[in-house]
Coordinates of C-alpha atoms in Angstrom, one line a residue:
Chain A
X1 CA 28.0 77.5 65.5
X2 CA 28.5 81.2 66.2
X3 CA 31.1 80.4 68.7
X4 CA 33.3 78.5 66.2
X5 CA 35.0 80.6 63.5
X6 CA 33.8 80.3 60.4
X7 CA 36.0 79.0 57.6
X8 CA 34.0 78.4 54.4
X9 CA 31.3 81.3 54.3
X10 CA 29.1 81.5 51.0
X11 CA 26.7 84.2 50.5
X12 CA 23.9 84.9 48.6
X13 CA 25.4 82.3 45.7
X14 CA 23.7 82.5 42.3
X15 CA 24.5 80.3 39.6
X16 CA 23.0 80.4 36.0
X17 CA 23.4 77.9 32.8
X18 CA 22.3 80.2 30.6
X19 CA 18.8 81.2 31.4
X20 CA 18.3 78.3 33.7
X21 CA 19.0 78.8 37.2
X22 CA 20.8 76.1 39.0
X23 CA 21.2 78.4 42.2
X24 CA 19.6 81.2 44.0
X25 CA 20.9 83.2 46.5
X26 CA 22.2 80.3 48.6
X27 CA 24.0 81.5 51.9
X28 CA 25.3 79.0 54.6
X29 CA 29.0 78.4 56.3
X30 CA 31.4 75.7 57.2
X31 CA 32.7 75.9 60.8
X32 CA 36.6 74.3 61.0
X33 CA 36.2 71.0 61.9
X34 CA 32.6 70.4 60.9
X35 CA 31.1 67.8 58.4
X36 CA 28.4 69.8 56.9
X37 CA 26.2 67.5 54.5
X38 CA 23.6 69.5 51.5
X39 CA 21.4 67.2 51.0
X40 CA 18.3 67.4 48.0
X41 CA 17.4 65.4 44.8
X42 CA 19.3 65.4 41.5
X43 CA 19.3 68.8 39.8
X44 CA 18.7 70.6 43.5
X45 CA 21.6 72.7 42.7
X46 CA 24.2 70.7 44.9
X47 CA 27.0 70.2 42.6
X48 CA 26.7 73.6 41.0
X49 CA 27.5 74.9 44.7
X50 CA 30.8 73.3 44.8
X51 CA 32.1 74.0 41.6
X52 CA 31.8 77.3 42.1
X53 CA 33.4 77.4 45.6
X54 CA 36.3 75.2 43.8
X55 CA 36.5 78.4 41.1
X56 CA 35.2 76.4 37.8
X57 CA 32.7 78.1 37.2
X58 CA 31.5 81.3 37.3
X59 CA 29.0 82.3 39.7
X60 CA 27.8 85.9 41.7
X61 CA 27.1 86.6 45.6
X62 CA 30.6 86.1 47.5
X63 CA 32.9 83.0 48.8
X64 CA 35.4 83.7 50.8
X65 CA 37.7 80.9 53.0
X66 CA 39.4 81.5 55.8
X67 CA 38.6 85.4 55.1
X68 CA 40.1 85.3 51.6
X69 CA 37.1 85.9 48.9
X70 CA 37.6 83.2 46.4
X71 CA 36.0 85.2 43.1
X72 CA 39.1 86.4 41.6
X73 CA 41.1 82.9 42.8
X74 CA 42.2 80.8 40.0
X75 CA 41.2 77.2 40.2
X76 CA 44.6 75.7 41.1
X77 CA 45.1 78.4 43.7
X78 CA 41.8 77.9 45.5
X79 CA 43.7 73.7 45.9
X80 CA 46.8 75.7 47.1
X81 CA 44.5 77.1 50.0
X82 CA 43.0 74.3 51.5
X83 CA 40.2 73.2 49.3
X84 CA 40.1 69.9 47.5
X85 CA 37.2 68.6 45.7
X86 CA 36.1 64.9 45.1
X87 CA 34.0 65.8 41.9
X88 CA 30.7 64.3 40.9
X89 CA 31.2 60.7 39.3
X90 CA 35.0 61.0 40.8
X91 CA 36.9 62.1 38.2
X92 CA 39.6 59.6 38.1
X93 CA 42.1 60.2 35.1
X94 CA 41.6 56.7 33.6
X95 CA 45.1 57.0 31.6
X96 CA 47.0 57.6 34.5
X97 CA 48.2 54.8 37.2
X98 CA 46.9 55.2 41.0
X99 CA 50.2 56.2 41.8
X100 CA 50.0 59.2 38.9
X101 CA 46.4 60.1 40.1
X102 CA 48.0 60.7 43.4
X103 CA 51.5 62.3 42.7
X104 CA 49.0 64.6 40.2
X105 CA 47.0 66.2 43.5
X106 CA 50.2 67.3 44.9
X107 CA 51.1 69.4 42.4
X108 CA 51.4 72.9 44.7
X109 CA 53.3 71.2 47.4
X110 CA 57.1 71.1 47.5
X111 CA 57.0 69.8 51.0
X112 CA 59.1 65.9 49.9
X113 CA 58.5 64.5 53.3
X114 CA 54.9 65.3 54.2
X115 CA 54.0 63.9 50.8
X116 CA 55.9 60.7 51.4
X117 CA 53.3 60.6 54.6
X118 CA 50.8 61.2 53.5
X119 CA 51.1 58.6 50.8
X120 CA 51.7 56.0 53.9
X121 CA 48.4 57.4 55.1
X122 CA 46.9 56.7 52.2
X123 CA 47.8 53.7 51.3
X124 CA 47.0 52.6 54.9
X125 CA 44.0 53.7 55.1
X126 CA 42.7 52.3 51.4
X127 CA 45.2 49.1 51.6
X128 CA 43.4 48.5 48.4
X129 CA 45.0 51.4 46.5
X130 CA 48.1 49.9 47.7
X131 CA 47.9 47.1 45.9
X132 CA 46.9 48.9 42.6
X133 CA 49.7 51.1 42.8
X134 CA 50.6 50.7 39.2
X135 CA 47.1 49.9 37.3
X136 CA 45.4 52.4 35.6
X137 CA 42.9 54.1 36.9
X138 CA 40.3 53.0 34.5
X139 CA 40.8 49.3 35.5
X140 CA 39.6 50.3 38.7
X141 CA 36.3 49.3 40.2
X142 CA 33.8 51.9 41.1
X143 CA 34.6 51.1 44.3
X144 CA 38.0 51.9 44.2
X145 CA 38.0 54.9 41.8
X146 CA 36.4 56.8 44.7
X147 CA 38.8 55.7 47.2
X148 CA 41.2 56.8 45.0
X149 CA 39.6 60.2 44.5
X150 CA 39.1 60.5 48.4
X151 CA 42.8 59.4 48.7
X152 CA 43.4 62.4 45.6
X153 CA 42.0 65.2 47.6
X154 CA 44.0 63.6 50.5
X155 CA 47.2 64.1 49.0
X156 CA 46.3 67.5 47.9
X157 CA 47.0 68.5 52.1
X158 CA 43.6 70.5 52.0
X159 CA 42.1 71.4 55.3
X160 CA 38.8 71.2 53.8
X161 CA 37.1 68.2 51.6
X162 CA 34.3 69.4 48.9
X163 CA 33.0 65.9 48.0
X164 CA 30.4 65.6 45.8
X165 CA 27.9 62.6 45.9
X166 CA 30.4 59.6 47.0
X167 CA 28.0 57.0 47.8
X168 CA 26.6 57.4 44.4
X169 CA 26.8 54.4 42.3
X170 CA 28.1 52.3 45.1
X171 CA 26.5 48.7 47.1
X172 CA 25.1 49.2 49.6
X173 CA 27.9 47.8 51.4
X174 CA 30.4 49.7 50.0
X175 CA 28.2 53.1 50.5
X176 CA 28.8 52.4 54.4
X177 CA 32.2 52.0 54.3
X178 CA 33.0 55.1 52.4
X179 CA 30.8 56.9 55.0
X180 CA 33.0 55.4 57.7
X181 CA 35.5 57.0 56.0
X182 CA 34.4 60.5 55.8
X183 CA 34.0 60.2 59.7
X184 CA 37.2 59.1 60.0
X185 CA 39.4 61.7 57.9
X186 CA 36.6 64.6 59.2
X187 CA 37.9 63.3 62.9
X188 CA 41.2 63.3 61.7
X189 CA 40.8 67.1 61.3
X190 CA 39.8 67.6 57.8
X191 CA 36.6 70.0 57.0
X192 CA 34.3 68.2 55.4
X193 CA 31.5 69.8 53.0
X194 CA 29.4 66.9 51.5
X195 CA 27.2 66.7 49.3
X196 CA 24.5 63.9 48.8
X197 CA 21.4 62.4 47.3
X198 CA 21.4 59.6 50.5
X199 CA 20.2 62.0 52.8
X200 CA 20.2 59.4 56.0
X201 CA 23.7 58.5 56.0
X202 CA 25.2 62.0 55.3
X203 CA 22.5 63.1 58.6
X204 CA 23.7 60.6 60.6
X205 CA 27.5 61.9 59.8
X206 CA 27.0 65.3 59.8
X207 CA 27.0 67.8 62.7
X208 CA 25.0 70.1 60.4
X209 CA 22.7 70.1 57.3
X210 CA 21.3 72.2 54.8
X211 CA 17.9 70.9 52.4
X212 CA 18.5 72.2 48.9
X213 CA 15.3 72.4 46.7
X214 CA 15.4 73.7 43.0
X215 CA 18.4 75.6 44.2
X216 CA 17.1 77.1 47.7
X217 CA 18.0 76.2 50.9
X218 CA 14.9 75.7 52.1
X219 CA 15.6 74.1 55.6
X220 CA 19.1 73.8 57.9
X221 CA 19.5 72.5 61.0
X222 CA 21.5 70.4 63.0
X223 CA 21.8 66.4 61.4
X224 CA 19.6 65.1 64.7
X225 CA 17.3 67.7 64.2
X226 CA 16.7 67.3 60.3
X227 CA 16.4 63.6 60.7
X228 CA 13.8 64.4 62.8
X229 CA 11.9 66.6 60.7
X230 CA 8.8 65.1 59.3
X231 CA 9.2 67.3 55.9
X232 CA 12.7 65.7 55.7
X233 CA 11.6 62.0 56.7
X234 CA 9.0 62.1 53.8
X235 CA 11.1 63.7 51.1
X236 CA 14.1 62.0 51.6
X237 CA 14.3 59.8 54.0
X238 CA 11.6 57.5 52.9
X239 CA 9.1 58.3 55.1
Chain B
X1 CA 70.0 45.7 -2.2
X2 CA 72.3 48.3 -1.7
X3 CA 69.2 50.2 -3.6
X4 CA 66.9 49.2 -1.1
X5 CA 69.2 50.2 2.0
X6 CA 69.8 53.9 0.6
X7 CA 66.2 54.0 0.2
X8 CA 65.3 53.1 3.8
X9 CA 68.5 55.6 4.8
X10 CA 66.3 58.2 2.8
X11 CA 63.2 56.8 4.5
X12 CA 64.3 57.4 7.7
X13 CA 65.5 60.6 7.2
X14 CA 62.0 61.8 5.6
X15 CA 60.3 59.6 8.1
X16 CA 61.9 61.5 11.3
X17 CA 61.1 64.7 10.0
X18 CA 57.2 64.1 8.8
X19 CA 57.4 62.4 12.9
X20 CA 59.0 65.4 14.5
X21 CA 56.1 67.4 12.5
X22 CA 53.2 65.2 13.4
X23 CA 54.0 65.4 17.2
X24 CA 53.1 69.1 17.7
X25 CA 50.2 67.5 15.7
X26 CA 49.0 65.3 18.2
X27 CA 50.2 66.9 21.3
X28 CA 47.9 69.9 20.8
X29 CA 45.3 67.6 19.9
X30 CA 45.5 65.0 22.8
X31 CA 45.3 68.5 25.3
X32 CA 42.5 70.5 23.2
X33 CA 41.1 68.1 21.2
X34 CA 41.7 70.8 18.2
X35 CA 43.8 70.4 14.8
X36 CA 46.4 73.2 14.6
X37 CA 46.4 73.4 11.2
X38 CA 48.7 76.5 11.2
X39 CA 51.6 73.8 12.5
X40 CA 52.5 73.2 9.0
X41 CA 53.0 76.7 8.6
X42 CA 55.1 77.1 11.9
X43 CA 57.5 74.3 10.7
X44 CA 58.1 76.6 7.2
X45 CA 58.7 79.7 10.0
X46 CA 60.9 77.5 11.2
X47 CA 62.5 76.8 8.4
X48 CA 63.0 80.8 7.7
X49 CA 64.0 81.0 11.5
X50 CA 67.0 79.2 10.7
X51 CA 67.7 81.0 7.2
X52 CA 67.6 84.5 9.4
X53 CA 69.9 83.2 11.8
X54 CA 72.3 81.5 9.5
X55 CA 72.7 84.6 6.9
X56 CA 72.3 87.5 9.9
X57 CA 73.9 86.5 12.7
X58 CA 76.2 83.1 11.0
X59 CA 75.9 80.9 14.3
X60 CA 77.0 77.9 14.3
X61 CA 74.4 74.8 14.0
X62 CA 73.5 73.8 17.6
X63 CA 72.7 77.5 18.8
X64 CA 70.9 78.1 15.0
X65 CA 69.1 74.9 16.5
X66 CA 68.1 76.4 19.8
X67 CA 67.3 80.0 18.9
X68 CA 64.9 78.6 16.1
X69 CA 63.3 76.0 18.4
X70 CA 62.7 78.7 21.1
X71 CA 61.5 81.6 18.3
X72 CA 59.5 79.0 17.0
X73 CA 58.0 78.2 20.2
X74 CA 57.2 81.8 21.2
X75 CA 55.2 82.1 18.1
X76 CA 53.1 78.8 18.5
X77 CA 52.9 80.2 22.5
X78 CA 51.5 83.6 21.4
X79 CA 49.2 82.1 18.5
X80 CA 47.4 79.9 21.3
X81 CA 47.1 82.8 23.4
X82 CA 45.8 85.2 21.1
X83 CA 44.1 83.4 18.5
X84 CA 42.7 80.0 19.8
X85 CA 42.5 80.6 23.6
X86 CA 39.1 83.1 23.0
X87 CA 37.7 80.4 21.1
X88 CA 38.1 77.3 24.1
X89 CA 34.5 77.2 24.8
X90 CA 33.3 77.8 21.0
X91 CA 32.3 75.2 18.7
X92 CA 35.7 72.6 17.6
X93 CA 34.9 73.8 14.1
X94 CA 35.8 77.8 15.2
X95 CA 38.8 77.3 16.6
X96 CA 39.8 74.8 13.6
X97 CA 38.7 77.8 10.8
X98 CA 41.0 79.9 12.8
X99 CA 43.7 77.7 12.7
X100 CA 43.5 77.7 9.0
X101 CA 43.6 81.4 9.1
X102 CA 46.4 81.7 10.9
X103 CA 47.9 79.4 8.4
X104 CA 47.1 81.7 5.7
X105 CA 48.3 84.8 7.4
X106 CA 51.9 82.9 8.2
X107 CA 52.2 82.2 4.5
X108 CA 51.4 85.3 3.3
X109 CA 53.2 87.7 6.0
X110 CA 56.3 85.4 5.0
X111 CA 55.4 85.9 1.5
X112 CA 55.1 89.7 1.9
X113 CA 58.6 89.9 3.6
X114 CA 60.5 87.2 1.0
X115 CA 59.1 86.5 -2.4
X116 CA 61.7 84.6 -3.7
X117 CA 62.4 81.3 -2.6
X118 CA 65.7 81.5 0.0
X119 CA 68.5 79.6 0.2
X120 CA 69.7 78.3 3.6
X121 CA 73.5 78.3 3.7
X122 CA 75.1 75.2 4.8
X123 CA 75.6 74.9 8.6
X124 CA 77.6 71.8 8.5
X125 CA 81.1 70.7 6.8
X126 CA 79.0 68.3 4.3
X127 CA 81.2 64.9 4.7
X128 CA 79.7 61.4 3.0
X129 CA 81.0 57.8 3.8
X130 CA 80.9 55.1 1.7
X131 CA 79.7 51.8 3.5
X132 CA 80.1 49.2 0.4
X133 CA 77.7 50.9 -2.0
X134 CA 75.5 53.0 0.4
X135 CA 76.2 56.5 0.7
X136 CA 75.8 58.4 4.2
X137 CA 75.9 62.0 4.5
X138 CA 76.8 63.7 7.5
X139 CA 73.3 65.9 7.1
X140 CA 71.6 62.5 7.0
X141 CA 72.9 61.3 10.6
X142 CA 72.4 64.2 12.2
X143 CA 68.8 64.6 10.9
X144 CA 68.0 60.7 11.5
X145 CA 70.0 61.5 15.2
X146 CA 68.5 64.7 16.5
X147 CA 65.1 63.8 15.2
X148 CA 65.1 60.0 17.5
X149 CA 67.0 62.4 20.1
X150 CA 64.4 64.7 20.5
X151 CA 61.6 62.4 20.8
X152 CA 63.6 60.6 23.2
X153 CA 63.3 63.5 25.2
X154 CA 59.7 64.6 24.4
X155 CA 58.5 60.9 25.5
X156 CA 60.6 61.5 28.6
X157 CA 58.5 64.7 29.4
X158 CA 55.1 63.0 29.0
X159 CA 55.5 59.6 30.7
X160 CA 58.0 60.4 33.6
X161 CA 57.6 64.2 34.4
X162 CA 55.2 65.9 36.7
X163 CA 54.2 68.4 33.4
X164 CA 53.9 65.1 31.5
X165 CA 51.5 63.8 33.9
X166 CA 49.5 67.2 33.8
X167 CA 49.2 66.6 30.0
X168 CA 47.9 63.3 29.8
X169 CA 45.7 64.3 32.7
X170 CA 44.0 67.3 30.2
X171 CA 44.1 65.1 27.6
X172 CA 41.9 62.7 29.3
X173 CA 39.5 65.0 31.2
X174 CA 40.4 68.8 31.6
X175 CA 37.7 69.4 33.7
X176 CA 38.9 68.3 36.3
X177 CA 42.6 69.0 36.1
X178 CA 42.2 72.4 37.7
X179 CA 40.5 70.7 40.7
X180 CA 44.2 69.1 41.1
X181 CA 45.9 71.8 41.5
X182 CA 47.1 72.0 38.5
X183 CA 47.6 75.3 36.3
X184 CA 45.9 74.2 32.7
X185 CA 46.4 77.2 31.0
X186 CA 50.0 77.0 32.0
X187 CA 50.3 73.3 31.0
X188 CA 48.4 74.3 27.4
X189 CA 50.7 76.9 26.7
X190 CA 54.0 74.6 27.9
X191 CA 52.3 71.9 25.1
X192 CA 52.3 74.5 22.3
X193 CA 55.6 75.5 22.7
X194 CA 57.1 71.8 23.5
X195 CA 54.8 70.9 20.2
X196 CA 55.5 74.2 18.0
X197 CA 59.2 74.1 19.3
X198 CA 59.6 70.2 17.8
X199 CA 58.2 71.5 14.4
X200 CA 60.4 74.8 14.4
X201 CA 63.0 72.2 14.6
X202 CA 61.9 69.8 12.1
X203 CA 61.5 73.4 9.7
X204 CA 65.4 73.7 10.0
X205 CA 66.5 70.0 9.4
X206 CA 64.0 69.9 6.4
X207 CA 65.8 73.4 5.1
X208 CA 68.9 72.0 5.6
X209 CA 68.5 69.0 3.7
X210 CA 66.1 70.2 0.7
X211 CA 67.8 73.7 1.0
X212 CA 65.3 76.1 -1.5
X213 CA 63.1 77.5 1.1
X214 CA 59.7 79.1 0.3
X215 CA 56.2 80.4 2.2
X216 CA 54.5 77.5 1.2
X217 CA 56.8 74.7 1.4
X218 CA 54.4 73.8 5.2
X219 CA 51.5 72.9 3.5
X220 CA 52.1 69.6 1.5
X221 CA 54.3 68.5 4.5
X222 CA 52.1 69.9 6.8
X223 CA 49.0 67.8 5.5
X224 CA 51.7 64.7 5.3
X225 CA 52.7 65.0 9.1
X226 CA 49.2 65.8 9.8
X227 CA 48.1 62.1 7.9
X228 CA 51.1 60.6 9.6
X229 CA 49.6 61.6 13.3
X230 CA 46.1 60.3 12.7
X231 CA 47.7 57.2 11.0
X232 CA 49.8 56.5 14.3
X233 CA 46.2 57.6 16.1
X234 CA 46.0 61.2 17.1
X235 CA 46.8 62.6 20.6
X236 CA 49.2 59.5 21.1
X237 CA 52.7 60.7 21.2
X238 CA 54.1 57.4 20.2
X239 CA 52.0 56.9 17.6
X240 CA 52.9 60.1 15.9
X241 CA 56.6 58.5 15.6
X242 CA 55.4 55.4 14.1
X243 CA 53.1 57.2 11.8
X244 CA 56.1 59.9 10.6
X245 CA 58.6 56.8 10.4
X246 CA 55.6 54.7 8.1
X247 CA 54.7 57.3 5.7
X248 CA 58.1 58.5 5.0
X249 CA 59.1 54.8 4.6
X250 CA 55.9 54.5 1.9
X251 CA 56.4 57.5 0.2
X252 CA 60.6 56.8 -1.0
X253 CA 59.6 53.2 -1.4
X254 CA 57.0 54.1 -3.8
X255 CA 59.0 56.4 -5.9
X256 CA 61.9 53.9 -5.4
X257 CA 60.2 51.3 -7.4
X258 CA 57.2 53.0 -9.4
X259 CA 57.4 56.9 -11.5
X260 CA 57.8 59.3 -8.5
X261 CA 54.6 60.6 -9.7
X262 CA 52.8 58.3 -8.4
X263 CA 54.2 58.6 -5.1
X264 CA 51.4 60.8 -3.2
X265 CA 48.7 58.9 -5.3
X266 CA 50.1 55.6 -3.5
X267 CA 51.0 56.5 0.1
X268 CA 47.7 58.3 0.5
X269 CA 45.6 54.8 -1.1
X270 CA 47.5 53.4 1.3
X271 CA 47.0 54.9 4.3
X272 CA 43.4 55.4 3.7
X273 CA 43.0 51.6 3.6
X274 CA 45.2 51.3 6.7
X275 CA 42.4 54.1 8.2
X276 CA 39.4 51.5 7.1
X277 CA 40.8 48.7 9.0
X278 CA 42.3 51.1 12.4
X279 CA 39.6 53.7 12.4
X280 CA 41.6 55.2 15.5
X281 CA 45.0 54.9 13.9
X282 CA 47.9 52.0 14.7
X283 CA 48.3 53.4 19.1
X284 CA 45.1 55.5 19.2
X285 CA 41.9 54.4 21.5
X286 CA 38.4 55.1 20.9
X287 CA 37.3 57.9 22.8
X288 CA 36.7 56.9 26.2
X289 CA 32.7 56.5 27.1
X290 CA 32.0 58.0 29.8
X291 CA 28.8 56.8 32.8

């Protein structure tokens, strides 16, 4: 890891909802390249972690991405350098076609052609979306609102993808493909930072993981090595 | 007959104001999910826009148009940043007790300035036609014209520009709009003063046509354009068009065939039926449930 640069560094994150707190002191970093998986049960503090490294809400301790600290970013700047999010329950704007949802992530670019691929890439790599061009998002199946929102964040040009519990909600069937997926874009070159309830298939993606309990990391490791770790086998991984 | 066509001449007329009104209306509503209820009061500084421009600096009626649409605009602009922007994350029922303060302090500054009623000079040669027995002014048209012109244009912006899409994208979840890329506070102020602008506008073609101007001429219209958006269902743009166009069309109807008093009395029983049976208004959705 040290050899690698670091791209995505958070350090010593704290995040409160009013007296409750969601997050403390959290430190870990994102090597370029990586697919880095948090993994921990609903309300671990998961989600709460990439909001505030996608600026929307606030939070103290530092983020900083590719050396820039992110604290004083606005929101829509922080897309403008590289980060896109896939938000929790994906966020699909059910008013607006596929085609809108897309055109709507590239809203900082002004590069015509690059977009014009990357819709191509898109559309080849979710054929389905292709077909839904013009439906509204909320006519969408589950299934398809998150390949839309993957194919959102694609459009957005990040380097780095925050996504936030995408096999949630999703057959079992349809959980491996997005997984397939992730590997795919991540060797691609897209960053990935994932977060996830199903511990063993973000593991068995991820070149890294770190175990969030009540908001602390409280183990990290390489994806073979916390697969292999009894604490993690009984917790999350079903024994 | 030739009754009943002047009427709906008139109704049209009214009807494209009230419409021009209710869209600032809805458009803050659809992106805030907040009544402005300081718009009413916009559209009478609108209204004394125009009377400045016309007696101080005697342009002629496009740029008297412009300038008032764009002072108009600043103001709604500046109101949303000073007054209602503090109060995003407060309780709905804050931000709307402002609004209705800021209403008060429009009237009042306006009142403290000019405490007679104004008169706004005409802007137009005043020319009426004869078609068999109907009479059409030259006022008329170009209210009934600009009005359906600027909607024209407004429903441009929201279904087939790139701000358009930002703004039915806050209006359906603006949490996540920022995660887009997007600039909400940007595409909140650029609703206000599209929204404010439209009812700076409406200000001017309602002092031009009913020309005694005075600090409280917004609220009755303003409630009326206000009824007309949640009639057409509130936050859709369309439906604040067909709402304007219906309750002008019911009120000069009603005092077309019944004692003008009982024209208010009538269009509101109306509507408030039409509310029992399309809770959401004639275009509007139920809010959308979210998993």
């Amino acid at each position: 890891m040290s050899a690698k640069e670091k791209l995505l560094s958070v350090s010593n994150l704290n995040v409160a909802y009013g007296n409750i707190n969601a997050v403390h002191g959290v430190s870990f970093d994102v090597a370029a390249g990586e697919i880095v998986a948090l993994i921990g049960a609903n309300g671990a503090g998961k989600s709460s972690i990439l909001r505030s490294i996608s600026g929307i809400i606030p939070y103290s301790g530092s983020i900083s991405y590719k050396g820039k600290d992110l604290k004083q970013t606005a929101a829509d700047f922080i897309v403008a350098l590289g980060i896109a999010q896939v938000p929790e329950g994906r966020g699909i704007f059910g008013n607006l076609t596929v085609m809108e949802n897309l055109k709507l992530a590239t809203w900082h670019r002004q590069d015509k052609e690059n977009i014009a691929r990357d819709f191509d890439r898109v559309f080849t790599l979710f054929p389905r979306l292709a077909e839904r061009k013009h439906q509204l998002g909320g006519m969408l199946s589950g299934g398809e609102q998150q390949m839309l929102a993957v194919g959102r964040a694609l459009m957005s040009d990040a380097d780095t993808l925050l996504l936030d519990e995408p096999s949630m909600g999703l057959s079992p069937v349809l959980v491996r493909e997005i997984f397939r997926i992730i590997a795919e874009i991540n060797k691609a070159g897209k960053t990935i930072l994932l977060v996830e309830q199903n511990a063993n298939m973000s593991l068995h993606i991820a070149q890294r993981g770190y175990v969030l309990e009540t908001g602390r990391i409280v183990l990290s490791g390489t994806g073979q090595e916390l697969m292999g770790n009894p604490r993690v086998k009984e917790a999350y991984l079903g024994g | 007959m030739t009754y009943i066509l002047q009427q709906i001449l008139n109704a049209l007329q009214l009807g494209s104001i009230y419409a021009l009104i209710a869209l600032g209306y809805t458009m803050v509503y659809g992106i805030l999910t907040m009544i402005n209820f300081a718009h009413g009061d916009l559209f009478m500084v609108g209204a004394f826009f125009c009377f400045l421009i016309a007696v101080y600096l005697q342009l002629p009626f496009l740029p008297t148009l412009m300038l008032t649409m764009f002072g108009v605009a600043c103001l709604g602009v500046l109101i949303e940043r000073m007054a209602y922007k503090p109060l995003r994350a407060a309780p709905r029922v804050s931000a709307i007790i402002t609004a209705l303060g800021v209403g008060l302090f429009l009237e009042n500054f306006t009142l403290a300035l000019s405490p007679y009623p104004k008169n706004i000079p005409p802007l137009l040669a005043d020319k009426t036609w004869m078609i068999g027995s109907v009479t059409i002014s030259s006022l008329q048209i170009i209210i009934i014209a600009l009005s359906v012109s600027l909607m024209l244009i407004l429903d441009f912006i929201v279904q087939r520009t790139k701000a358009g899409m930002a703004m039915r994208a806050i209006s359906w979840d603006k949490t996540i709009v920022p995660l887009m890329g997007v600039p909400v506070n940007k595409i909140i102020s650029l609703t206000f003063a599209i929204g404010t602008g439209l009812g700076g506008a409406a200000g001017m073609m309602y002092g031009l046509a009913y020309p005694v101007i005075d600090p409280y001429m917004g609220i009755m219209v303003g409630w009326k354009a206000f009824i007309s958006a949640v009639v057409g269902g509130i936050g859709n743009v369309r439906g604040a068009m067909i709402g304007g166009f219906i309750l002008g069309t019911v009120e000069i109807l009603v005092a077309a065939f019944f004692p003008s008093t009982y024209r208010d009395f009538v269009a509101f029983t109306l509507l408030l039926i039409l509310l029992i049976f399309r809770p959401y208004g004639i275009l509007g959705r139920p809010s959308p449930q979210k998993v």
